XYZ file of N, CA, C and O in Angstrom:
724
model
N 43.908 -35.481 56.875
C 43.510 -35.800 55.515
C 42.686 -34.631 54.970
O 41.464 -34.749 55.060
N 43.200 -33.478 54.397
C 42.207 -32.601 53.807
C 41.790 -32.481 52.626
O 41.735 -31.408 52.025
N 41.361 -33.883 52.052
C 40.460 -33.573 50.987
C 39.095 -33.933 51.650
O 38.242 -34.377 50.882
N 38.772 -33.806 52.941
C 37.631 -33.850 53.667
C 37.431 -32.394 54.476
O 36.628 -32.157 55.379
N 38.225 -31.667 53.983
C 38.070 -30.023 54.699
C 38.230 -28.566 53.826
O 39.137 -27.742 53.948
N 37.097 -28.515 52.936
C 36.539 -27.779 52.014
C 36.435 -26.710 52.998
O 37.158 -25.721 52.875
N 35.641 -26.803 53.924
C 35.290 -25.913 55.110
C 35.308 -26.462 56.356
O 34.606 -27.453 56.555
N 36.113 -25.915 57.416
C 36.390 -26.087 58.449
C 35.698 -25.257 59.616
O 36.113 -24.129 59.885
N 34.543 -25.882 60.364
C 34.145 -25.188 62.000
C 34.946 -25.706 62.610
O 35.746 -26.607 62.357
N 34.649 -24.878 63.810
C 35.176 -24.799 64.806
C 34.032 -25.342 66.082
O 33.121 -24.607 66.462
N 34.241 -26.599 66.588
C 32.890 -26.752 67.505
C 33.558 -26.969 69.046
O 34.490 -27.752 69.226
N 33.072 -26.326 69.915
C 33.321 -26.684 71.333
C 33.469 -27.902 72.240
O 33.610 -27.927 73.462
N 33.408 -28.847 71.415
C 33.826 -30.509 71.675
C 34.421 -31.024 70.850
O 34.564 -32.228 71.058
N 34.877 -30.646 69.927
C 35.562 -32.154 69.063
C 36.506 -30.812 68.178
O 36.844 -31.256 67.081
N 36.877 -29.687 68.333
C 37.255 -28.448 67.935
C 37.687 -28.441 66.664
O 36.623 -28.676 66.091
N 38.546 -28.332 65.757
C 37.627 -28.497 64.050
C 37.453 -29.262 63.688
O 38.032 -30.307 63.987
N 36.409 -29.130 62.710
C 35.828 -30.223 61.937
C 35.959 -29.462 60.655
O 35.820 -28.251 60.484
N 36.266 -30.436 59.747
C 36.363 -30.244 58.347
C 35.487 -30.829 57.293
O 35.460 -32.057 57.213
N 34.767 -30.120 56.475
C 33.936 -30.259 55.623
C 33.763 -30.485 54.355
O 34.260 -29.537 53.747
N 33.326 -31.229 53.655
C 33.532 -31.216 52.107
C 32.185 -30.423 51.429
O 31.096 -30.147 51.933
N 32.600 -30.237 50.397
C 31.658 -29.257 49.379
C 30.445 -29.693 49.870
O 29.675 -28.943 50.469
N 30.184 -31.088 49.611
C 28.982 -31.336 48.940
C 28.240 -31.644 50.957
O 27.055 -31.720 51.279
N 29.211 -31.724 51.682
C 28.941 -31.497 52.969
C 27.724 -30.145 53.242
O 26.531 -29.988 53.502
N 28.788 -29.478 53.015
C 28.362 -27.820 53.193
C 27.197 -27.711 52.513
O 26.349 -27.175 53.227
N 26.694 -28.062 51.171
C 25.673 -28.035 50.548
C 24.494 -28.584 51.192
O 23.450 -27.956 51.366
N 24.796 -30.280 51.681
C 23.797 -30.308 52.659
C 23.233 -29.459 53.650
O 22.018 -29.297 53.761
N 24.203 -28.835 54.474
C 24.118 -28.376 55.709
C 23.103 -27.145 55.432
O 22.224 -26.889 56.255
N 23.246 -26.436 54.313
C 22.840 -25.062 53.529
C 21.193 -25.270 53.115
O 20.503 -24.327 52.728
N 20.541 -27.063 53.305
C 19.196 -27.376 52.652
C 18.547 -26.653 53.735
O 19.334 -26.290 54.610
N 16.944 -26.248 53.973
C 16.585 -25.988 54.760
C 16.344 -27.252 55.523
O 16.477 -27.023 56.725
N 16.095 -28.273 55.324
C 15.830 -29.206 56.270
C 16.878 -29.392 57.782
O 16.695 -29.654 58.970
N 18.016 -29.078 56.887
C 19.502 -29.089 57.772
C 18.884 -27.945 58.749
O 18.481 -28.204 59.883
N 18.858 -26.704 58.194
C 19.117 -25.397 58.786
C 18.130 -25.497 59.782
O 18.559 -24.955 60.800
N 17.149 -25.889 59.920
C 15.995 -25.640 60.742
C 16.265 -26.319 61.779
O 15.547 -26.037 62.738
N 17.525 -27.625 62.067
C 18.232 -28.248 63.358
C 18.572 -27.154 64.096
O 18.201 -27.145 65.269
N 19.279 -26.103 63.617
C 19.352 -24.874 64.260
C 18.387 -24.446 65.347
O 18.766 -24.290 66.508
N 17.221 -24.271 64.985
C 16.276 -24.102 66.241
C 15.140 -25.271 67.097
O 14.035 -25.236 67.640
N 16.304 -26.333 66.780
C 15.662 -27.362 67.803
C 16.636 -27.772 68.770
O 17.675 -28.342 68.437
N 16.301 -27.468 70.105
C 17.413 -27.843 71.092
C 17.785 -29.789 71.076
O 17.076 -30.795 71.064
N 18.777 -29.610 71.080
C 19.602 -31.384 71.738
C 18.534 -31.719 73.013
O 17.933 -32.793 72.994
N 18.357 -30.909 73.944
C 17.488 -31.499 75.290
C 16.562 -30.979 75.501
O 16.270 -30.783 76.680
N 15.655 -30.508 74.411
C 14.430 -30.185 74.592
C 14.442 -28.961 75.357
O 14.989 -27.957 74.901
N 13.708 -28.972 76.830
C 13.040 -28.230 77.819
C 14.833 -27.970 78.878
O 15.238 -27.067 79.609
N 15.445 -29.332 78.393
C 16.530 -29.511 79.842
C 17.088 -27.889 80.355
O 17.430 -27.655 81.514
N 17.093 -26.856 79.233
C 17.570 -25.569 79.984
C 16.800 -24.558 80.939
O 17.063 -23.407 81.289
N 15.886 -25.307 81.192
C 15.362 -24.806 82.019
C 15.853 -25.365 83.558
O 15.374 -24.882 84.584
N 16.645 -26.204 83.568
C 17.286 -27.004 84.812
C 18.674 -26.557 84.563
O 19.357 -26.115 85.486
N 19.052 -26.639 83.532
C 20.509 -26.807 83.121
C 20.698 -25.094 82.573
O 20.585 -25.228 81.355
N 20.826 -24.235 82.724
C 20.437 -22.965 81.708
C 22.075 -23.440 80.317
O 22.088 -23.036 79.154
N 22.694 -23.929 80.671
C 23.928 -23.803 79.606
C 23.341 -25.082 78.436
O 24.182 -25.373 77.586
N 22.479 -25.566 78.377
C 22.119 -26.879 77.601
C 21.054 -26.756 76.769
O 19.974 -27.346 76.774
N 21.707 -25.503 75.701
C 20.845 -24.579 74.823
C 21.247 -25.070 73.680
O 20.752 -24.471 72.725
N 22.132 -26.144 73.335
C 22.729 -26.046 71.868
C 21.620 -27.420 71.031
O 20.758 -28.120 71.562
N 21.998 -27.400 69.876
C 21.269 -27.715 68.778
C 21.065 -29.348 68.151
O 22.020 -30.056 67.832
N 20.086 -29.632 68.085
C 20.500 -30.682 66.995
C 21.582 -30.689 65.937
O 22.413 -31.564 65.695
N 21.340 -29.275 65.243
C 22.360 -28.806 64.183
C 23.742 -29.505 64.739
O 24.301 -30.479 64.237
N 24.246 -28.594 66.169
C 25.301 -28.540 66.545
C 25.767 -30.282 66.602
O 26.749 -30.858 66.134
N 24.747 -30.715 67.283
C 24.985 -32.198 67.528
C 25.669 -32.896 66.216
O 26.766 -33.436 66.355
N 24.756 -32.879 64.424
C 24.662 -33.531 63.535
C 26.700 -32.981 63.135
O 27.494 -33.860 62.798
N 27.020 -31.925 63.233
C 28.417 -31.519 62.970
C 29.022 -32.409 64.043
O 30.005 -32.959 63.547
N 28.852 -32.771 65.270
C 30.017 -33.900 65.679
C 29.720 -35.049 65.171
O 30.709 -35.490 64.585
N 28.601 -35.929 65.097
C 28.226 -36.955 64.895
C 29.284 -37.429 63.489
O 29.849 -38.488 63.219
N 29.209 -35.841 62.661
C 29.961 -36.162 61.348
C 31.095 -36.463 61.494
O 31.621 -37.207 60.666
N 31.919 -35.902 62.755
C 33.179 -35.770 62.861
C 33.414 -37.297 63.382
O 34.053 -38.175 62.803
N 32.669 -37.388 64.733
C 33.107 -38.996 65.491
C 33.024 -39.844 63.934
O 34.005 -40.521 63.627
N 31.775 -39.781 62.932
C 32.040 -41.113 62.270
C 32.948 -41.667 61.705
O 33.261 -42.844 61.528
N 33.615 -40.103 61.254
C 34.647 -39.987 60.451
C 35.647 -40.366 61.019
O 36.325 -41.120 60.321
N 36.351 -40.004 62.792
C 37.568 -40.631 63.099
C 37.188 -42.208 63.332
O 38.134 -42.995 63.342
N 35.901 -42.704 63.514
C 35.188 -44.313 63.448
C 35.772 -44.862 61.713
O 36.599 -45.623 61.211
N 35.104 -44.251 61.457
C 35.870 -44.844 59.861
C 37.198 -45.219 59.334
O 37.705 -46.261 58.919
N 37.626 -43.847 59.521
C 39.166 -44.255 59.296
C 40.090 -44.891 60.229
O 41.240 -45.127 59.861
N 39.706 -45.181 61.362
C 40.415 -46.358 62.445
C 39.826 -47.559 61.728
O 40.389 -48.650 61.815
N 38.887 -47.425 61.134
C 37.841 -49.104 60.755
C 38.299 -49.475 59.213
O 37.813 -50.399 58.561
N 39.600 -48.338 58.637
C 39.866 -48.107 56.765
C 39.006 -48.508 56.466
O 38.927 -49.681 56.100
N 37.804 -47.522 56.508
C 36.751 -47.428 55.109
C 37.427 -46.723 54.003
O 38.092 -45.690 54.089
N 37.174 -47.398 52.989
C 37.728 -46.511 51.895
C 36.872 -44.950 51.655
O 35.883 -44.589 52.292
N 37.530 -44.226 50.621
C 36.895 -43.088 50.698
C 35.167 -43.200 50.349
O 34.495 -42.371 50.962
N 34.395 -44.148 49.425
C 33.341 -44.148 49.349
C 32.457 -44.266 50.344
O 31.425 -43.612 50.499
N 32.992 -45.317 51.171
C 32.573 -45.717 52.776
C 32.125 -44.810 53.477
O 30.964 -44.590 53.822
N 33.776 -43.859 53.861
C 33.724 -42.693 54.251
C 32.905 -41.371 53.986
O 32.707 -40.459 54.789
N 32.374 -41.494 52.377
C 31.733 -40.227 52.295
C 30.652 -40.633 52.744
O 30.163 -39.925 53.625
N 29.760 -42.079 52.269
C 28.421 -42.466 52.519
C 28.223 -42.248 54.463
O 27.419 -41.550 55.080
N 29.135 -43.009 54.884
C 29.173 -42.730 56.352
C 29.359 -41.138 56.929
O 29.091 -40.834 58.091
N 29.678 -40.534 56.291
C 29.568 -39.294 57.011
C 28.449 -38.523 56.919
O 27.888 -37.965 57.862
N 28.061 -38.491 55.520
C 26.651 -37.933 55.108
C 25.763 -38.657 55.995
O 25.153 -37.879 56.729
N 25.423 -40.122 56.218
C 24.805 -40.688 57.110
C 24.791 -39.795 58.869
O 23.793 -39.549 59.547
N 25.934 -39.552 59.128
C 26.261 -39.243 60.095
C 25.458 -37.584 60.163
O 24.550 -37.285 60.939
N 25.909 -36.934 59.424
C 25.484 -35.662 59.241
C 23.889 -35.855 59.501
O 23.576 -35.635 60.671
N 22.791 -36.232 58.617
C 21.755 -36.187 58.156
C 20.756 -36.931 59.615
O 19.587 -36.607 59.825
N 21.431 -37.813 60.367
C 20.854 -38.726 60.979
C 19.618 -38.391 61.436
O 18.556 -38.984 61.249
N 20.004 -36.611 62.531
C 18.382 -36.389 62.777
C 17.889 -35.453 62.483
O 17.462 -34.566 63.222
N 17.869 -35.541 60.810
C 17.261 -34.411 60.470
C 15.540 -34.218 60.365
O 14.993 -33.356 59.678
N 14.767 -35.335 61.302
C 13.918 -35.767 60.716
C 13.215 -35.087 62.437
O 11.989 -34.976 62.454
N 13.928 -34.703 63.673
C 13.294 -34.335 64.594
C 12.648 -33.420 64.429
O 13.116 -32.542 63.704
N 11.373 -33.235 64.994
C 10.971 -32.329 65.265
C 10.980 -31.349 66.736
O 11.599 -31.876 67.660
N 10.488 -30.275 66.972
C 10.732 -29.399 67.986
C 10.017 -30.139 69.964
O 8.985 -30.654 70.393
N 10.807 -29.894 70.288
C 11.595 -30.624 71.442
C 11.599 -32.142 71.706
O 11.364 -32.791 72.725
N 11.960 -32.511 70.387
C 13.229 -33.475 70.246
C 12.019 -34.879 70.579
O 10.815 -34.913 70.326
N 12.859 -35.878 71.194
C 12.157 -36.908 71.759
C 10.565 -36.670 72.521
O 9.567 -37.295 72.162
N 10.574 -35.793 73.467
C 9.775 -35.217 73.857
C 8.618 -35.291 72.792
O 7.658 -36.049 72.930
N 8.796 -34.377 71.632
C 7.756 -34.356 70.736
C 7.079 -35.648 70.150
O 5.892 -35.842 69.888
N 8.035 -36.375 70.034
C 7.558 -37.762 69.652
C 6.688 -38.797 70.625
O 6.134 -39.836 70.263
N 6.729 -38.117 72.209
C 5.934 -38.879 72.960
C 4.437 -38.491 72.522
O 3.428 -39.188 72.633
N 4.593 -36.806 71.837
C 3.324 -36.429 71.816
C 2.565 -37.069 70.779
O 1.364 -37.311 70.904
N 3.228 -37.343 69.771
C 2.823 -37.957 68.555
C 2.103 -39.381 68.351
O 1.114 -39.750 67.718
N 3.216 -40.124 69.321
C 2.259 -41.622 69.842
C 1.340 -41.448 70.727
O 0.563 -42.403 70.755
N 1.111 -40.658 71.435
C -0.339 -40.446 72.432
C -1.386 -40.337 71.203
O -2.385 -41.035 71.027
N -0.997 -39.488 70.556
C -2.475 -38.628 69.438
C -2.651 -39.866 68.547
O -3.775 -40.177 68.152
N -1.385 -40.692 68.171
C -1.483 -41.173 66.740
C -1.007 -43.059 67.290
O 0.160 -43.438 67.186
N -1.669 -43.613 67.612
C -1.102 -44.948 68.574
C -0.700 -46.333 67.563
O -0.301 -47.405 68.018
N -0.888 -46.060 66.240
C 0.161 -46.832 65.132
C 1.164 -46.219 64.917
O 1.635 -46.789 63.933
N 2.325 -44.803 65.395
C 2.971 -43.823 64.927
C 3.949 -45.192 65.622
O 3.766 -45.800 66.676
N 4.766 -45.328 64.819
C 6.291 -46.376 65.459
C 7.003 -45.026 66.795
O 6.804 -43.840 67.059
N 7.765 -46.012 67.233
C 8.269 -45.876 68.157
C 9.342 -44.337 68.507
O 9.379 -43.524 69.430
N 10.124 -44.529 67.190
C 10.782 -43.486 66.581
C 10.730 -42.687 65.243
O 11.521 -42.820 64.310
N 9.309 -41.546 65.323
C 8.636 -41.323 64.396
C 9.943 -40.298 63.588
O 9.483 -39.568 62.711
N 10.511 -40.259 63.669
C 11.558 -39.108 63.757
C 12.621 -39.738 62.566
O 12.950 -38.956 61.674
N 13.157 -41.113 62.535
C 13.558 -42.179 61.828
C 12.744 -41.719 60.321
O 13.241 -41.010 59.446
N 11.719 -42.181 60.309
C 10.489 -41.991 59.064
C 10.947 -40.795 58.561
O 11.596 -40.600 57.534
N 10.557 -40.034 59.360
C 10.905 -38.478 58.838
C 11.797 -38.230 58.378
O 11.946 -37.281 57.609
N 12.709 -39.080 58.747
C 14.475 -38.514 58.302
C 14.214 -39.173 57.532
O 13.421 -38.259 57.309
N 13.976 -40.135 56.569
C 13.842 -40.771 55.197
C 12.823 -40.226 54.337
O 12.978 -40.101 53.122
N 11.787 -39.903 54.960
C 11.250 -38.997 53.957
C 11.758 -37.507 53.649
O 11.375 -36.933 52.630
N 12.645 -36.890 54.575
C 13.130 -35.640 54.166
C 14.308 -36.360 52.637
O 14.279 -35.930 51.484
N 15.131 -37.396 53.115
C 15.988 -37.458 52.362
C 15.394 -38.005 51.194
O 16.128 -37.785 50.231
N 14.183 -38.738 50.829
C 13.966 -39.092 49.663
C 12.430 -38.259 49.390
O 11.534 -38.715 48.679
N 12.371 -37.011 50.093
C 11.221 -36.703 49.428
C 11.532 -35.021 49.019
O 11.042 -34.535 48.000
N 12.402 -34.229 49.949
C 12.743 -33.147 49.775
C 13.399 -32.813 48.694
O 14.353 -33.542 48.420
N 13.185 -31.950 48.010
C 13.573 -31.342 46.606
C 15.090 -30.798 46.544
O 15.926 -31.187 45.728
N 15.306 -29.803 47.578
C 16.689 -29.356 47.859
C 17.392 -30.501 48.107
O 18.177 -30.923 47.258
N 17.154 -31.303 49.587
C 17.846 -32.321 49.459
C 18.302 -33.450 48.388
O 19.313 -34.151 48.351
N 17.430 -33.383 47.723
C 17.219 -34.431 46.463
C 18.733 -33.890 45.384
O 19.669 -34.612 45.042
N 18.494 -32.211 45.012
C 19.212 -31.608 44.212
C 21.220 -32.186 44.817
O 22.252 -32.586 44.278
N 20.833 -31.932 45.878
C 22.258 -32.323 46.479
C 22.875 -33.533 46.643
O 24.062 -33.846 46.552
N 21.848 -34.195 46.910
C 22.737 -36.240 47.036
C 22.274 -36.901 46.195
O 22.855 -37.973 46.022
N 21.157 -36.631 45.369
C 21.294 -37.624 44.013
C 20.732 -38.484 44.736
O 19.964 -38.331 45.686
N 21.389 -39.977 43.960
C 21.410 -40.990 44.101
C 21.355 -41.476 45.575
O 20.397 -41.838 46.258
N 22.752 -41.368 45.869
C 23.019 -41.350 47.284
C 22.142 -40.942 48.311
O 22.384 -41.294 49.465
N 21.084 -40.196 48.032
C 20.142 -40.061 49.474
C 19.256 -41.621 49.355
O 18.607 -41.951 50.348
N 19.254 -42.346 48.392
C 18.604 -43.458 48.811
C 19.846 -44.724 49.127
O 19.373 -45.849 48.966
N 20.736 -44.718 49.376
C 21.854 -45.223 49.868
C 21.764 -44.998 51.365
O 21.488 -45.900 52.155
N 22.017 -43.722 51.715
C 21.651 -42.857 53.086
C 20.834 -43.094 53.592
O 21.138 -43.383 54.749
N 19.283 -43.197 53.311
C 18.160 -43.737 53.930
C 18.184 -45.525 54.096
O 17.527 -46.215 54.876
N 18.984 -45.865 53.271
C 18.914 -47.584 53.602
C 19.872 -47.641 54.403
O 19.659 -48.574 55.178
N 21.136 -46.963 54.702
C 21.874 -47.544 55.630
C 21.142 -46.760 57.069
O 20.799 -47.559 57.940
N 20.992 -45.875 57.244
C 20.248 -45.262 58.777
C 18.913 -46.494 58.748
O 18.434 -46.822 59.834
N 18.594 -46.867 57.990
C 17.180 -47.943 58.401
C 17.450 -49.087 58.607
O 16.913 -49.705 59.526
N 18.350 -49.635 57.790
C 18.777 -50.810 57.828
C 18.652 -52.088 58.810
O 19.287 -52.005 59.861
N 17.891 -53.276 58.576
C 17.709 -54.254 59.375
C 19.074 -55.267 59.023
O 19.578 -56.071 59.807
N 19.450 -55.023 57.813
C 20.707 -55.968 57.780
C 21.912 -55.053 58.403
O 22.352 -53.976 58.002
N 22.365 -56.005 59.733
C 23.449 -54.981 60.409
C 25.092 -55.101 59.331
O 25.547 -56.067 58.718
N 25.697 -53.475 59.498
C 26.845 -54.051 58.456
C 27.674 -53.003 59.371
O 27.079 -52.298 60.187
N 29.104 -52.932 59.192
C 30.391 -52.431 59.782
C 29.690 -50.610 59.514
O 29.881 -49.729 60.352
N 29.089 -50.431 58.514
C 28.794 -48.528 58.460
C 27.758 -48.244 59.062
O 27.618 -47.293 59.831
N 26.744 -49.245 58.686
C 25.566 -48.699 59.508
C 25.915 -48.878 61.149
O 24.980 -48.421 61.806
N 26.885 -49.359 61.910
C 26.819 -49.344 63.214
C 28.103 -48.206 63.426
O 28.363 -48.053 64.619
N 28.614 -47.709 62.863
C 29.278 -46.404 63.279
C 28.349 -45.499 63.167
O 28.646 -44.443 63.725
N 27.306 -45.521 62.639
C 26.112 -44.456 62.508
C 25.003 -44.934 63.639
O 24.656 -44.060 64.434
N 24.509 -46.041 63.755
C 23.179 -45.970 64.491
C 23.332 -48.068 65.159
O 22.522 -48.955 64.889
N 24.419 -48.187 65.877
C 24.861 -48.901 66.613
C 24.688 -48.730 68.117
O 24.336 -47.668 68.631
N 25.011 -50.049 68.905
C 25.399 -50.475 69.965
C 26.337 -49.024 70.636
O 26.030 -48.266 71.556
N 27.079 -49.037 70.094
C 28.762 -47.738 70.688
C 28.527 -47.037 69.351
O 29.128 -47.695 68.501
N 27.782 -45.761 68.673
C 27.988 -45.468 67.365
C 28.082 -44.031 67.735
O 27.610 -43.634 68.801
N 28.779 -43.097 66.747
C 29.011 -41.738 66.656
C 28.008 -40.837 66.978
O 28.259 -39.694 67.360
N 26.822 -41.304 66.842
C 25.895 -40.340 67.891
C 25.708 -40.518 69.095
O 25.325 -39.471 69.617
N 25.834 -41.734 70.125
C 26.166 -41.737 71.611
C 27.660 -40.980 71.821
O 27.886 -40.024 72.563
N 28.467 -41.581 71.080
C 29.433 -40.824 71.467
C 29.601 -39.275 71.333
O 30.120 -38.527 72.161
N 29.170 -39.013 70.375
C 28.919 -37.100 70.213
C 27.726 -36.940 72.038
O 28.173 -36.459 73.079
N 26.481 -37.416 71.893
C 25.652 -37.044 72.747
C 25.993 -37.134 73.922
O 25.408 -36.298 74.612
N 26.909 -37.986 74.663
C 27.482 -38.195 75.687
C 28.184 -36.920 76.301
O 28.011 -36.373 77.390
N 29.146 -36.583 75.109
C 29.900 -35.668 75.500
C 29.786 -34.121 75.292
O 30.402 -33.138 75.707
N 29.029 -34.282 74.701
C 28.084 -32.458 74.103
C 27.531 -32.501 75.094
O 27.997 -31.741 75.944
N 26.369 -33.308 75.506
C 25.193 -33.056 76.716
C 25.698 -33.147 78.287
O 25.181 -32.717 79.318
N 26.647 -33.718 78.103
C 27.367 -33.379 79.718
C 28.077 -32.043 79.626
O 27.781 -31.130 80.396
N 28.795 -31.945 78.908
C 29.380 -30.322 78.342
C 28.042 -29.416 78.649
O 27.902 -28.775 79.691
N 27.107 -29.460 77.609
C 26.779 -28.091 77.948
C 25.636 -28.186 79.068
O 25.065 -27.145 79.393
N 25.351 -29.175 79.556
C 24.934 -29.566 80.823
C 25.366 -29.085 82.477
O 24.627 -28.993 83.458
N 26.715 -28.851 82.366
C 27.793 -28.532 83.075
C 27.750 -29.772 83.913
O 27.472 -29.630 85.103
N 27.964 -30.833 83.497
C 27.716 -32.235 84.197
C 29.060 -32.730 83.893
O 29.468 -32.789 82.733
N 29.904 -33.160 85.115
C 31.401 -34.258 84.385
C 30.226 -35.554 83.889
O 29.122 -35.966 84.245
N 31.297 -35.866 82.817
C 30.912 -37.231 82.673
C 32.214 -38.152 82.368
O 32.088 -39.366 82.210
């Protein structure tokens, strides 16, 4: 289906992925760009030396799994765009080494919820300016379905039981892990 491949990577697990405009625009905010220098496993390359790659890298499959999740599930195209952007954006809200950092955060700060990282990713999407310029409306669509207490068919291809980020993380982190899984 390529009116979902404006721009096409090339990623080492799920091998192209195709992009839409307003995709790419996200990816281009700094909030996106700065996934770039936060590892997927924190410290793990220091055990693992090949298990250097990115949140970034991660948020480009996550987009891809939701997307083949979707269209096995016929979301229509609105579905589909909201769910992918969801997918894309999910952790844009980590900070530097990942989970890890967030243990540090509830030690210092002992009302900080559980997954301070969640918060963050809703305040990037409804507080950031670039981001703002790019999804409009839709970043507060985006932040209600990643938060969401009412469970629905999109929000669990995004942040479910079996959802497109276990399945991306599963298979990226054993990959560059050099781990079968």
């Amino acid at each position: 289906d390529t009116r979902w491949e404006f721009k096409i990577i090339r990623d080492p697990i799920h091998g192209y992925i195709g992009l839409t405009e307003e995709e790419v625009k996200v990816l281009d905010t700094q909030p996106m760009q700065r996934l770039r220098r936060i590892k997927q496993l924190a410290n793990a390359h220091l055990v693992y030396p090949g298990a250097i790659h990115t949140r970034f890298d991660h948020s480009l499959g996550v987009l891809h799994v939701a997307h083949r999740l979707a269209c096995q599930l016929a979301f229509d195209d609105d579905q589909k765009r909201l769910v992918r952007l969801a997918a894309l954006v999910h952790d844009v809200g980590h900070a530097a080494f990942s989970h890890v950092g967030e243990k540090a955060v509830q030690y210092f700060t002992p009302n900080a919820p559980e997954d301070v990282h969640e918060l963050v990713t809703r305040e990037i999407l409804l507080g950031h300016s670039d981001v703002q310029a790019v999804l409009g409306e839709s970043a507060q669509k985006i932040a209600d379905l990643l938060a969401s207490a009412k469970a629905s068919v999109e929000q669990a291809v995004v942040s479910g039981p079996l959802d497109a980020d276990k399945l991306d993380y599963l298979l990226r982190d054993s990959y560059f892990a050099g781990v079968q899984y």
